[in-house]
Amino acid sequence: MKVSKKLVFSALTAMTAFVLVACGNSGQNPSNQAAQSQASSSVSQSSETVSSNSKASSNTNSSVNTSSSEASTSSQTAASDLYGTYKATHEGDALTLEVSGNKGTLTKVERDGEQEIEQVQVDPTNQTMIVGDDVKRYRIEGKQLTLEDLSQENDDDDTIVFTKQ
């Protein structure tokens, strides 16, 4: 009977310590939580092990949630930064890129007046655009949008710099 009371007491102590640490550290980062829990822990060794394992799991979940919300925010920001009309010239052709949300069109007017329109899909998470059948990486710097063909050879110059209108 003595052994089971010790086990119950140890488990309750561990759970109480975990709840107190979790509630008291809700605004702190994971590394501070671990340091504070080690400093304030005064329970038996078995209780510390249970408490540490629970906190490690909690810290991992907290980190995953933070990372996913940051990625979502950066995707939304990147998509809204692209919104608008961009113009460029490349190999004598006039190019107009119009982006709205994650879609758009690229209009290419050749020297002889022939016009070609391609659909554009934007992936702000990977900073890529699919223009027709070609995958291109994009980069925004101020009012300039730079498109680089991912399949280009080293000696090819398929980099196009657009200016936002």
C-alpha positions as a printed Julia matrix, in Angstrom:
165×3 Matrix{Float64}:
  0.0    0.0     0.0
  2.92   2.36    0.72
  4.33   1.95   -2.8
  1.07   2.86   -4.52
  0.66   5.99   -2.35
  4.18   7.09   -3.31
  3.43   6.52   -6.99
  0.15   8.45   -6.8
  1.82  11.27   -4.86
  4.71  11.43   -7.36
  2.34  11.5   -10.32
  0.19  14.23   -8.74
  3.29  16.25   -7.87
  4.58  15.94  -11.43
  1.25  16.99  -12.92
  0.98  19.93  -10.52
  4.51  21.06  -11.37
  3.76  20.73  -15.08
  0.54  22.77  -14.83
  2.22  25.5   -12.78
  5.16  25.75  -15.15
  2.94  25.69  -18.24
  0.6   28.39  -16.9
  3.41  30.57  -15.59
  5.43  30.46  -18.83
  2.75  30.98  -21.47
  4.39  34.2   -22.74
  8.0   32.99  -22.7
  9.95  31.27  -25.42
 10.7   27.52  -25.19
 14.34  27.87  -24.13
 13.36  30.06  -21.17
 10.68  27.56  -20.16
 13.18  24.72  -19.99
 15.69  26.78  -18.0
 13.07  28.02  -15.55
 11.56  24.57  -15.04
 14.98  23.11  -14.26
 15.7   25.89  -11.76
 12.33  25.7   -10.0
 11.97  21.92   -9.98
 12.15  20.51   -6.46
 10.25  17.26   -6.86
 11.58  13.73   -6.84
 13.66  12.45   -9.77
 10.81  10.42  -11.26
  8.51  13.45  -11.15
 11.12  15.57  -12.91
 11.38  13.03  -15.71
  7.61  12.97  -16.27
  7.44  16.76  -16.12
 10.39  17.24  -18.5
  8.95  14.86  -21.08
  5.59  16.62  -20.98
  7.18  20.06  -21.33
  9.35  18.93  -24.24
  6.24  17.79  -26.05
  4.52  21.07  -25.25
  7.52  23.09  -26.48
  7.63  21.17  -29.75
  3.94  21.85  -30.41
  4.44  25.52  -29.6
  7.34  25.79  -32.06
  5.4   24.06  -34.83
  2.38  26.33  -34.36
  4.55  29.46  -34.41
  6.41  28.37  -37.55
  3.23  27.54  -39.42
  1.59  30.86  -38.57
  4.74  32.76  -39.6
  4.85  30.9   -42.93
  1.19  31.68  -43.54
  1.74  35.36  -42.8
  4.77  35.58  -45.09
  2.82  33.88  -47.92
  0.01  36.4   -47.6
  2.47  39.29  -47.49
  4.38  38.01  -50.53
  1.17  37.59  -52.56
 -0.04  41.09  -51.71
  3.4   42.57  -52.53
  3.11  41.17  -56.08
 -0.3   42.66  -56.84
 -0.14  45.06  -59.78
  1.14  45.63  -63.3
  4.8   45.25  -64.29
  6.5   46.16  -67.57
  9.79  45.08  -69.13
 11.54  44.59  -72.45
 13.4   41.4   -73.3
 15.13  40.64  -76.6
 13.19  43.46  -78.28
  9.78  42.28  -77.04
  7.54  44.4   -74.79
  6.34  42.4   -71.77
  3.46  43.25  -69.45
  2.88  41.12  -66.35
 -0.4   41.63  -64.49
 -0.75  39.88  -61.11
 -3.81  39.69  -58.89
 -3.69  37.29  -55.94
 -2.02  34.05  -56.99
 -2.92  34.37  -60.69
 -2.09  36.65  -63.55
 -1.22  37.05  -67.22
  1.95  37.77  -69.14
  1.39  39.64  -72.4
  4.27  39.57  -74.86
  4.18  41.95  -77.85
  6.85  41.12  -80.41
  8.57  43.66  -82.69
  6.31  42.77  -85.61
  3.19  43.45  -83.49
  2.29  39.82  -82.85
  0.83  39.38  -79.38
  1.06  36.31  -77.14
 -0.73  35.95  -73.77
  0.28  33.33  -71.2
 -1.42  32.43  -67.92
  0.61  32.87  -64.73
  0.3   30.96  -61.44
  2.11  32.42  -58.39
  3.46  30.33  -55.51
  4.51  32.91  -52.88
  5.69  30.22  -50.44
  8.41  28.99  -52.82
  8.72  32.34  -54.64
  8.04  30.72  -57.98
  5.77  31.5   -60.93
  4.53  29.15  -63.58
  4.38  31.14  -66.83
  2.75  28.95  -69.46
  4.74  25.72  -69.01
  7.91  27.32  -67.6
  8.76  27.51  -63.9
 10.46  30.74  -62.91
 11.81  31.99  -59.59
 10.92  35.56  -58.69
 12.42  38.14  -56.38
 11.0   41.53  -55.37
 13.28  44.46  -54.57
 11.38  47.71  -54.18
  9.49  48.32  -57.43
 11.5   45.73  -59.35
 10.4   42.15  -59.93
 13.12  39.84  -61.24
 12.16  36.58  -63.0
 14.76  33.85  -63.52
 14.13  30.72  -65.56
 14.93  27.71  -63.36
 15.77  25.51  -66.35
 18.2   27.95  -67.98
 21.73  26.95  -68.9
 24.68  28.81  -67.39
 25.38  30.65  -70.65
 21.72  31.64  -71.23
 20.47  35.0   -70.01
 16.79  34.39  -69.34
 16.61  36.82  -66.42
 13.96  39.51  -66.89
 13.67  42.58  -64.68
 10.18  44.11  -64.54
  9.31  47.54  -63.12
  6.04  48.03  -61.24
  3.74  50.59  -62.87
